[in-house]
PDB file of C-alpha atoms in Angstrom:
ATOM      1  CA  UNK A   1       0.128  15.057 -12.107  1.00  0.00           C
ATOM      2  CA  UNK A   2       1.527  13.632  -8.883  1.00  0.00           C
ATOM      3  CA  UNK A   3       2.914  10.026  -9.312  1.00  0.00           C
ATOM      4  CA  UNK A   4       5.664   8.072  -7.902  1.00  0.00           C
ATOM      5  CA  UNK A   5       7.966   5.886 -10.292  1.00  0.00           C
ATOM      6  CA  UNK A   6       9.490   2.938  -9.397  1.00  0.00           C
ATOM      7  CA  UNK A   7      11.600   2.185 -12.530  1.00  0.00           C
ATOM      8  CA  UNK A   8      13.375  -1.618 -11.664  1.00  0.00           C
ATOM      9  CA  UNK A   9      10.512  -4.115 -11.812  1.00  0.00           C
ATOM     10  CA  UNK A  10      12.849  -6.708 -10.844  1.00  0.00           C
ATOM     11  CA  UNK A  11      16.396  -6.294  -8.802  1.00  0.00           C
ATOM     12  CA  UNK A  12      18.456  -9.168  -7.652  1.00  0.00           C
ATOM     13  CA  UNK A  13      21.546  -9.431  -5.675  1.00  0.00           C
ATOM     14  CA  UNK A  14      24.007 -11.835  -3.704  1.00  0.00           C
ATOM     15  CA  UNK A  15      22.835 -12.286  -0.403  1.00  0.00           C
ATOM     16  CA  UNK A  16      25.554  -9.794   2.118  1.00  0.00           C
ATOM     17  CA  UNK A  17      26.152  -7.334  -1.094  1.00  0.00           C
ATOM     18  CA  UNK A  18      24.827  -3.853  -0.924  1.00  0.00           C
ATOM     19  CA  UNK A  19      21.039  -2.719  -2.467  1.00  0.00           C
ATOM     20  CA  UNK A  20      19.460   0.161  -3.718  1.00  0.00           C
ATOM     21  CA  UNK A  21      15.850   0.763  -4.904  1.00  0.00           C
ATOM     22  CA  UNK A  22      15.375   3.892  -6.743  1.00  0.00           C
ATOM     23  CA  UNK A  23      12.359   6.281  -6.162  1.00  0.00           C
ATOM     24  CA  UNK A  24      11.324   9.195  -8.394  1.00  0.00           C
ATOM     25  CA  UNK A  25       8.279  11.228  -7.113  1.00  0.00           C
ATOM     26  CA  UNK A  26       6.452  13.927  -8.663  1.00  0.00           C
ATOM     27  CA  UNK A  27       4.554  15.923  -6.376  1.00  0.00           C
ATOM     28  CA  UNK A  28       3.859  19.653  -5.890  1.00  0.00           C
ATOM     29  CA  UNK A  29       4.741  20.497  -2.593  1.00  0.00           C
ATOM     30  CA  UNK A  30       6.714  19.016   0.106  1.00  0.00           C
ATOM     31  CA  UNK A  31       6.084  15.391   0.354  1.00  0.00           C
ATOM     32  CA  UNK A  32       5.233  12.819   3.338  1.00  0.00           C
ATOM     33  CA  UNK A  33       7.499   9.891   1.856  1.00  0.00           C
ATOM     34  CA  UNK A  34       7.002   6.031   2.476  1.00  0.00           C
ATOM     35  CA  UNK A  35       8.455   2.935   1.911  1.00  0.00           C
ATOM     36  CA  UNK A  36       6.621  -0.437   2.903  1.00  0.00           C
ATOM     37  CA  UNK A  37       7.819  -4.287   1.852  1.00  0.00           C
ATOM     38  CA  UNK A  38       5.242  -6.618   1.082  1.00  0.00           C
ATOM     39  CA  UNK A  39       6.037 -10.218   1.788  1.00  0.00           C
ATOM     40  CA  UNK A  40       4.126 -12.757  -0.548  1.00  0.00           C
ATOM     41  CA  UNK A  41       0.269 -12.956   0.890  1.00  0.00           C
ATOM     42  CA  UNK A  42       0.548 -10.215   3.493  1.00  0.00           C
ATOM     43  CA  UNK A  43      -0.340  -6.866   3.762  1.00  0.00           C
ATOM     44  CA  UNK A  44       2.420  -4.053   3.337  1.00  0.00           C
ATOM     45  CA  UNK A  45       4.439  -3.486   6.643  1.00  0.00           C
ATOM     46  CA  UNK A  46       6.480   0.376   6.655  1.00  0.00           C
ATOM     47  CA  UNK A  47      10.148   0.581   6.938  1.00  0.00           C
ATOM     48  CA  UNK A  48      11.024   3.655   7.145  1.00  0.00           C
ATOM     49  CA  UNK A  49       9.331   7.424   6.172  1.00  0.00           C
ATOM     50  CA  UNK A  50      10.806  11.058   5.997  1.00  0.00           C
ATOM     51  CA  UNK A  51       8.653  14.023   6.736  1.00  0.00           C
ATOM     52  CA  UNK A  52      11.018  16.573   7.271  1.00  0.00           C
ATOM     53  CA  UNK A  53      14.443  17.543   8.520  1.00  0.00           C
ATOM     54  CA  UNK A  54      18.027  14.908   8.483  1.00  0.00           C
ATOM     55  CA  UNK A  55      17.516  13.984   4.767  1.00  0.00           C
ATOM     56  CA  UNK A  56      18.517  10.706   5.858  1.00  0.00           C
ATOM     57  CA  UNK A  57      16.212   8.768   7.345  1.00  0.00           C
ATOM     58  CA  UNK A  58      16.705   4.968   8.876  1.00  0.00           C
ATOM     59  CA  UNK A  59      14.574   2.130   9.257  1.00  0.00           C
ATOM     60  CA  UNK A  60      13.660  -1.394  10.447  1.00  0.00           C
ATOM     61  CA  UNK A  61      15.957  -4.181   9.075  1.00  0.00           C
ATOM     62  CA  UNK A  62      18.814  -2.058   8.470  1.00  0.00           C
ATOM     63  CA  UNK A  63      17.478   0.001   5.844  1.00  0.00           C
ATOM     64  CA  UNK A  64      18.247   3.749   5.393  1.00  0.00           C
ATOM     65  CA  UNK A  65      16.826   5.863   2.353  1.00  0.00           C
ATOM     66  CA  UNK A  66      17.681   9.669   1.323  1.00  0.00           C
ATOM     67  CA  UNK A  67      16.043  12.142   0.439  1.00  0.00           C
ATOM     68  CA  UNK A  68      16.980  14.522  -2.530  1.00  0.00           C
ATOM     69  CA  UNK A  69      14.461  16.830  -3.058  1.00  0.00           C
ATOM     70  CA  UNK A  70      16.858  18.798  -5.993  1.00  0.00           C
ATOM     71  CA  UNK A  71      15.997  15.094  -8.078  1.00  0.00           C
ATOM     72  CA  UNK A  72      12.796  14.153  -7.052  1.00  0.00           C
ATOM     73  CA  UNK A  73      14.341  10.796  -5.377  1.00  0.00           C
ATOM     74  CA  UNK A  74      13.590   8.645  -2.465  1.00  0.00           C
ATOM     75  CA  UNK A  75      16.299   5.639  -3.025  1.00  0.00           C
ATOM     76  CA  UNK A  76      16.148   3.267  -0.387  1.00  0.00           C
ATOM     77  CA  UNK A  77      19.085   1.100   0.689  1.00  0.00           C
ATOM     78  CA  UNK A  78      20.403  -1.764   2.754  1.00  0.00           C
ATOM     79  CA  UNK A  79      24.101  -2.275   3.115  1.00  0.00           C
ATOM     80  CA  UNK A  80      24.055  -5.731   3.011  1.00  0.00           C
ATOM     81  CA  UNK A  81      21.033  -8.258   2.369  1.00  0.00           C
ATOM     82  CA  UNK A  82      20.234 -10.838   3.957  1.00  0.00           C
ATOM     83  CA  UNK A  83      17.499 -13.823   1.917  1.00  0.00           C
ATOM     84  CA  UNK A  84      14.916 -12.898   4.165  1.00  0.00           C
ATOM     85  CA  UNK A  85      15.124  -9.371   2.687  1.00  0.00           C
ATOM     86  CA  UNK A  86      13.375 -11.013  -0.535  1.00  0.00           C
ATOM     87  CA  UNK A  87       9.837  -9.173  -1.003  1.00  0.00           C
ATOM     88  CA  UNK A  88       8.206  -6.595  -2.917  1.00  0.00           C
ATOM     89  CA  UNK A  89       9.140  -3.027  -1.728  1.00  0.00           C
ATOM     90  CA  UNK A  90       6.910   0.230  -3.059  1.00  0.00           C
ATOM     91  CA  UNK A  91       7.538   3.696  -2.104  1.00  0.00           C
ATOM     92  CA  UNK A  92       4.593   6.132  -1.551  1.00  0.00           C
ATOM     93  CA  UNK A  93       3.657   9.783  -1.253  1.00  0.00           C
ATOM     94  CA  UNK A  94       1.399  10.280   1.428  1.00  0.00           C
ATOM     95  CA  UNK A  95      -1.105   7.523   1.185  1.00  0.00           C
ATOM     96  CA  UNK A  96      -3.098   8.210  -1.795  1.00  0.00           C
ATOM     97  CA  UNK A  97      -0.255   7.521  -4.216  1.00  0.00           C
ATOM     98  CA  UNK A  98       1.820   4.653  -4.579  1.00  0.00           C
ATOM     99  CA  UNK A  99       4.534   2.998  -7.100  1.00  0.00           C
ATOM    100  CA  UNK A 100       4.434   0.012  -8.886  1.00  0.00           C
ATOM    101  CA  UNK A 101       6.863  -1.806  -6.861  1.00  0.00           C
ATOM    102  CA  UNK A 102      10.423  -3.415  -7.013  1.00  0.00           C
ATOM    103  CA  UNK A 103      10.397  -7.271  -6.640  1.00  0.00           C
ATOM    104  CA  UNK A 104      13.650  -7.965  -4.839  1.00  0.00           C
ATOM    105  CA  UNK A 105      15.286 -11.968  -5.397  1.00  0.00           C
ATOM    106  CA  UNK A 106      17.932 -12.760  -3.005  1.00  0.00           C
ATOM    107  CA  UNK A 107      20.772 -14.988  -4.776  1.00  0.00           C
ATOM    108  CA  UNK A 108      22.426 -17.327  -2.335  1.00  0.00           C
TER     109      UNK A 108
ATOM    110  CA  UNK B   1      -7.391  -6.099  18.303  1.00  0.00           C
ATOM    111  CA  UNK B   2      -3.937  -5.694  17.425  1.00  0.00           C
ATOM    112  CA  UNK B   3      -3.564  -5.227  14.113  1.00  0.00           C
ATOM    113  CA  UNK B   4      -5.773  -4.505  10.890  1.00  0.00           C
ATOM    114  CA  UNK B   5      -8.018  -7.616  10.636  1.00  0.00           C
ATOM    115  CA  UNK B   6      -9.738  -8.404   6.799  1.00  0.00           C
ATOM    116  CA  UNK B   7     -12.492 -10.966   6.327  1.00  0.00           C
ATOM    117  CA  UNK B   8     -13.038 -13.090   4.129  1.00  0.00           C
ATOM    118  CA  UNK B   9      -9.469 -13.608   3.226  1.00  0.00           C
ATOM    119  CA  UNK B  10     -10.146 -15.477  -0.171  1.00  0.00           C
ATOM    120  CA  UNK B  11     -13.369 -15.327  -1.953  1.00  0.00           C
ATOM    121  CA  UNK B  12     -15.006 -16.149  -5.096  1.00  0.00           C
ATOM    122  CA  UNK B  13     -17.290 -15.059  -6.774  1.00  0.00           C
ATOM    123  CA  UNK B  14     -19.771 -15.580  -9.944  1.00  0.00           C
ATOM    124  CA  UNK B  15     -19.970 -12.653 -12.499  1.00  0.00           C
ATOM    125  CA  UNK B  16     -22.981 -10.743 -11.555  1.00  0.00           C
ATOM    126  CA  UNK B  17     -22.628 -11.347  -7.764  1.00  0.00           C
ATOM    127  CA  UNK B  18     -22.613  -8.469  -4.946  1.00  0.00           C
ATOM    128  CA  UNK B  19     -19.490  -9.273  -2.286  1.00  0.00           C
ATOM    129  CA  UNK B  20     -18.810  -6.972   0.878  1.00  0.00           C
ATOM    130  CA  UNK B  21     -15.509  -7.146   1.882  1.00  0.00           C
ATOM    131  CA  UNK B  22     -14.978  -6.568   6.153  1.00  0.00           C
ATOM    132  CA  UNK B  23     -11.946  -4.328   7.229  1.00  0.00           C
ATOM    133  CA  UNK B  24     -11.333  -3.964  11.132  1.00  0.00           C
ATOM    134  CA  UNK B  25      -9.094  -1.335  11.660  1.00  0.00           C
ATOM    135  CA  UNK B  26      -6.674  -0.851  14.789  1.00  0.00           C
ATOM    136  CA  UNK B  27      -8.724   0.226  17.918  1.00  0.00           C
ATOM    137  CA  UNK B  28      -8.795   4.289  17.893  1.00  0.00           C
ATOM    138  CA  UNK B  29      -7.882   4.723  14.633  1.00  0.00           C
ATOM    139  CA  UNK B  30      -8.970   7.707  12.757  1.00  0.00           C
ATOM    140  CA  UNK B  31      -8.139   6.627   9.108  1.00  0.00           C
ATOM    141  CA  UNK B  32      -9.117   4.271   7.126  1.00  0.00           C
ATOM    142  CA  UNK B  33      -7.920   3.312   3.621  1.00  0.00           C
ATOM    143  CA  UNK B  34      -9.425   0.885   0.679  1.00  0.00           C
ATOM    144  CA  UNK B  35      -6.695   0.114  -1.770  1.00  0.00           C
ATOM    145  CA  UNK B  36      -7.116  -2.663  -4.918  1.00  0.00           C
ATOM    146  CA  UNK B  37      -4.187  -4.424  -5.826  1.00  0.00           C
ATOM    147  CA  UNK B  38      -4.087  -6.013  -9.294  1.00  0.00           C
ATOM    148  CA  UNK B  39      -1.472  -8.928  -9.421  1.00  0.00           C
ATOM    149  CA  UNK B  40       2.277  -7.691 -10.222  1.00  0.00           C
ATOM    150  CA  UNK B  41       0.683  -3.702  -9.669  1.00  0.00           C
ATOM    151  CA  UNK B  42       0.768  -1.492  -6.439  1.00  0.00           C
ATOM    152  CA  UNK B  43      -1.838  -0.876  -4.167  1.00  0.00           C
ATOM    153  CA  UNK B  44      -4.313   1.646  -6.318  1.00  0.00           C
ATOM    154  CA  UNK B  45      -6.517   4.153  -3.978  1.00  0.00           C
ATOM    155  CA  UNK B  46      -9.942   3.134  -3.278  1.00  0.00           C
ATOM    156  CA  UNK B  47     -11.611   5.125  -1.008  1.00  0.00           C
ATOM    157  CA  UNK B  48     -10.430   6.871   2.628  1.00  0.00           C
ATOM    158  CA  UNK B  49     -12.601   7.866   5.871  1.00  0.00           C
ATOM    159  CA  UNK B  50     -11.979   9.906   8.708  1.00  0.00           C
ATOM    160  CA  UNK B  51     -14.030   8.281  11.072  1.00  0.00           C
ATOM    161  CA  UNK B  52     -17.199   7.600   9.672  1.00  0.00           C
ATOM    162  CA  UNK B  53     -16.742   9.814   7.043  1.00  0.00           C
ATOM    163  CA  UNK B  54     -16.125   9.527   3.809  1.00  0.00           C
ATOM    164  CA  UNK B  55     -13.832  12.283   3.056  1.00  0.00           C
ATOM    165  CA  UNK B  56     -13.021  10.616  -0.788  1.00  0.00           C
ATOM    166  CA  UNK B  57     -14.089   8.363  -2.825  1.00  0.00           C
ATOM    167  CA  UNK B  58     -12.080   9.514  -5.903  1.00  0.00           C
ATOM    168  CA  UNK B  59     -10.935   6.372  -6.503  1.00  0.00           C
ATOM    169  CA  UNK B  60     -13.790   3.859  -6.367  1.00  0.00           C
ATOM    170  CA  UNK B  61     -13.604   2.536 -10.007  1.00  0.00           C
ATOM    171  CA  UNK B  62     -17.570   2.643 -10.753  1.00  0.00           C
ATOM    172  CA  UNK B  63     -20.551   2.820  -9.024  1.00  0.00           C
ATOM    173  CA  UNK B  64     -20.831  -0.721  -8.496  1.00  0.00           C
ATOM    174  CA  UNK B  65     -18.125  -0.162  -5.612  1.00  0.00           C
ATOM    175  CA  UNK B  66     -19.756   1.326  -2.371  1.00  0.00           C
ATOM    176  CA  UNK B  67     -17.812   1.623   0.795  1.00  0.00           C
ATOM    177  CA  UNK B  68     -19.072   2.680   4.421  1.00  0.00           C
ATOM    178  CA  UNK B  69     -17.923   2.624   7.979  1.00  0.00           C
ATOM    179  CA  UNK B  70     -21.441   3.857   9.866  1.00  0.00           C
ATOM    180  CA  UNK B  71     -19.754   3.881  13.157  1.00  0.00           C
ATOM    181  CA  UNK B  72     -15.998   4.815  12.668  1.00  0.00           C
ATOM    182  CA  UNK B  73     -14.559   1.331  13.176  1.00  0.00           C
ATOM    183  CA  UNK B  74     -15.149  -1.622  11.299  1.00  0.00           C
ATOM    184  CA  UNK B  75     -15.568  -1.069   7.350  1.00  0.00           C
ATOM    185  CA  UNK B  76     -17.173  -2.311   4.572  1.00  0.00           C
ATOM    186  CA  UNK B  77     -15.976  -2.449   0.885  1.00  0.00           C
ATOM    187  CA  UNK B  78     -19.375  -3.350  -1.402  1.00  0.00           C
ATOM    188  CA  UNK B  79     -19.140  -4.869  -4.924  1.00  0.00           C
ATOM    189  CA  UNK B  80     -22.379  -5.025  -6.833  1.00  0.00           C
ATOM    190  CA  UNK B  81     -22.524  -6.853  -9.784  1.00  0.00           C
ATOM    191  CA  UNK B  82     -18.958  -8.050  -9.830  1.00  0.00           C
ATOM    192  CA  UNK B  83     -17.080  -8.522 -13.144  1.00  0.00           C
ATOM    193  CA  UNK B  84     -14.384 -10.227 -13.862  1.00  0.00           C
ATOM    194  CA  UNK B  85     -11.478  -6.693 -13.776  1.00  0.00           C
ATOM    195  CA  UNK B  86     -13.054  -6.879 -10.379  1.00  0.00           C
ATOM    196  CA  UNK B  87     -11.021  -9.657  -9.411  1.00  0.00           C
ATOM    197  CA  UNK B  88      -7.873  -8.095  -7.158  1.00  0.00           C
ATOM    198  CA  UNK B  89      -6.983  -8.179  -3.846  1.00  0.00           C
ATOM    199  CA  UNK B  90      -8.206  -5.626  -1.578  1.00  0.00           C
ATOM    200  CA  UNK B  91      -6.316  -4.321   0.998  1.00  0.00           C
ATOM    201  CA  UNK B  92      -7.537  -1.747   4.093  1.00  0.00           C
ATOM    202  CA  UNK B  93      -5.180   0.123   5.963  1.00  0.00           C
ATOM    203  CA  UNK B  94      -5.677   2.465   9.198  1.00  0.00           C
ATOM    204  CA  UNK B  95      -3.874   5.041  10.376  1.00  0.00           C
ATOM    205  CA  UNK B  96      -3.753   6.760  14.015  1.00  0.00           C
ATOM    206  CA  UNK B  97      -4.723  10.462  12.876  1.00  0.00           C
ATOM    207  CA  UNK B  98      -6.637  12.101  10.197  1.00  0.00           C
ATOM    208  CA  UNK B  99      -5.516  12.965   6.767  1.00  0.00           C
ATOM    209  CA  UNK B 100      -3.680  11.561   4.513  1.00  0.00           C
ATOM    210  CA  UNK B 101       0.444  11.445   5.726  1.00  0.00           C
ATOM    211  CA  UNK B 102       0.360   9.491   8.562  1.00  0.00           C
ATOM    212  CA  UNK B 103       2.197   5.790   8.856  1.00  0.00           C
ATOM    213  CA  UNK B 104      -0.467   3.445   7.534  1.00  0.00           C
ATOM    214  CA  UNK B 105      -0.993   0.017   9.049  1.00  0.00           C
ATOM    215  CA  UNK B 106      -2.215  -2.289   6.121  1.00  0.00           C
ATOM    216  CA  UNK B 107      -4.455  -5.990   7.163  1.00  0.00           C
ATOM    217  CA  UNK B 108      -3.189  -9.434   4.897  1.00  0.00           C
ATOM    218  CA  UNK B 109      -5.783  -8.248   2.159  1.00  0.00           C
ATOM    219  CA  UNK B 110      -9.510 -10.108   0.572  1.00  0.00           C
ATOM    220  CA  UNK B 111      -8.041 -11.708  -2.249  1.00  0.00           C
ATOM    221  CA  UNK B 112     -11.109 -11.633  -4.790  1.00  0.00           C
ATOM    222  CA  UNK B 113     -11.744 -13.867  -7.487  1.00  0.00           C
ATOM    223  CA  UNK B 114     -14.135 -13.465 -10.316  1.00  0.00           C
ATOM    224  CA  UNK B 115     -15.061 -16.268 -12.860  1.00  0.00           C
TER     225      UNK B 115
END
């Protein structure tokens, strides 16, 4: 069955040190990749997406994900966050099929 | 306009009740997405149009959920009989082409209550 898995509910980190958000996909052919962020009472905006090619892919706000098709993973990262970065972040394949989401807290 | 525009943003509604939820997508947009959002959860696949038609509907939970979009813009999400696992927010989304990979362009969401 295709499915994406977002396994950290919750992730926080000191504002300026480094994130990563894990992404595990299951999916049978090549996949259209997103990730969006979701700020509390709006609507999901995307940050970055990989089709094809460079396996690394940036985004808005810094971020930068990867894409290793040999482990099913889409990690996004940031090298250092800033507070505003705090949000809700789910990856997607395509737009049928979304994960559950990583709430990210921002410790000052 | 310029982006995805969803009326009513809040609304509640007695058990039993119909609601239609609007969704204006961007101008020219082929795609258009329903999604329901349960609180803490992801956005879960509704229903999806390429312009006014309704390509699937997979995901429309019953058949007390009806969606159209008669002219290939705006969009309506219809809830007959509501019940209270109705109570989500719904979010529409629109994308420039058809199918189902493009970059999606969500609205702020109808946040639905049910008592």
């Amino acid at each position: 069955a295709q499915s994406v898995t977002q396994p950290d509910i919750h992730i926080t980190v000191s504002e300026g040190a480094s994130l990563e958000l894990r992404c595990n996909y299951s999916y049978g052919a090549t996949p259209y990749l997103f990730w969006y962020v979701q700020s509390p009472g709006q609507g999901l905006q995307l940050l970055l997406k990989y089709f094809s090619g460079d396996t690394l892919v940036q985004g808005i706000k810094g971020f930068e994900a990867e894409f290793k098709r040999s482990q099913s993973s889409f990690n996004l990262r940031k090298p250092s966050v800033h507070w505003s970065d705090a949000a809700e972040y789910f990856c997607a394949v395509g737009a049928i099929i979304f994960g559950k989401g990583t709430r990210l807290h921002i410790l000052p | 306009g310029a982006g995805v525009s969803q009326s009513p943003r809040y609304k509640v509604a007695k058990r039993g009740q119909d609601v239609a939820l609007r969704c204006d997508p961007i101008s020219g947009h082929v795609s258009l997405f329903w999604y329901q959002q349960a609180l803490g959860q992801g956005p879960e696949f509704l229903t999806y149009f390429q312009n006014e038609a309704q390509l699937d509907k997979s995901g429309l939970p019953s058949d007390r959920f009806f969606a159209e979009r008669p002219e290939g813009s705006v969009s309506t999400l219809k809830i007959q009989r509501t019940q209270q696992e109705d109570s989500a927010v719904y979010l529409c989304a629109s994308s420039l082409g058809g199918g189902s990979t493009g970059e999606l362009f969500f609205g702020e969401g109808s946040r639905l209550t049910v008592l």
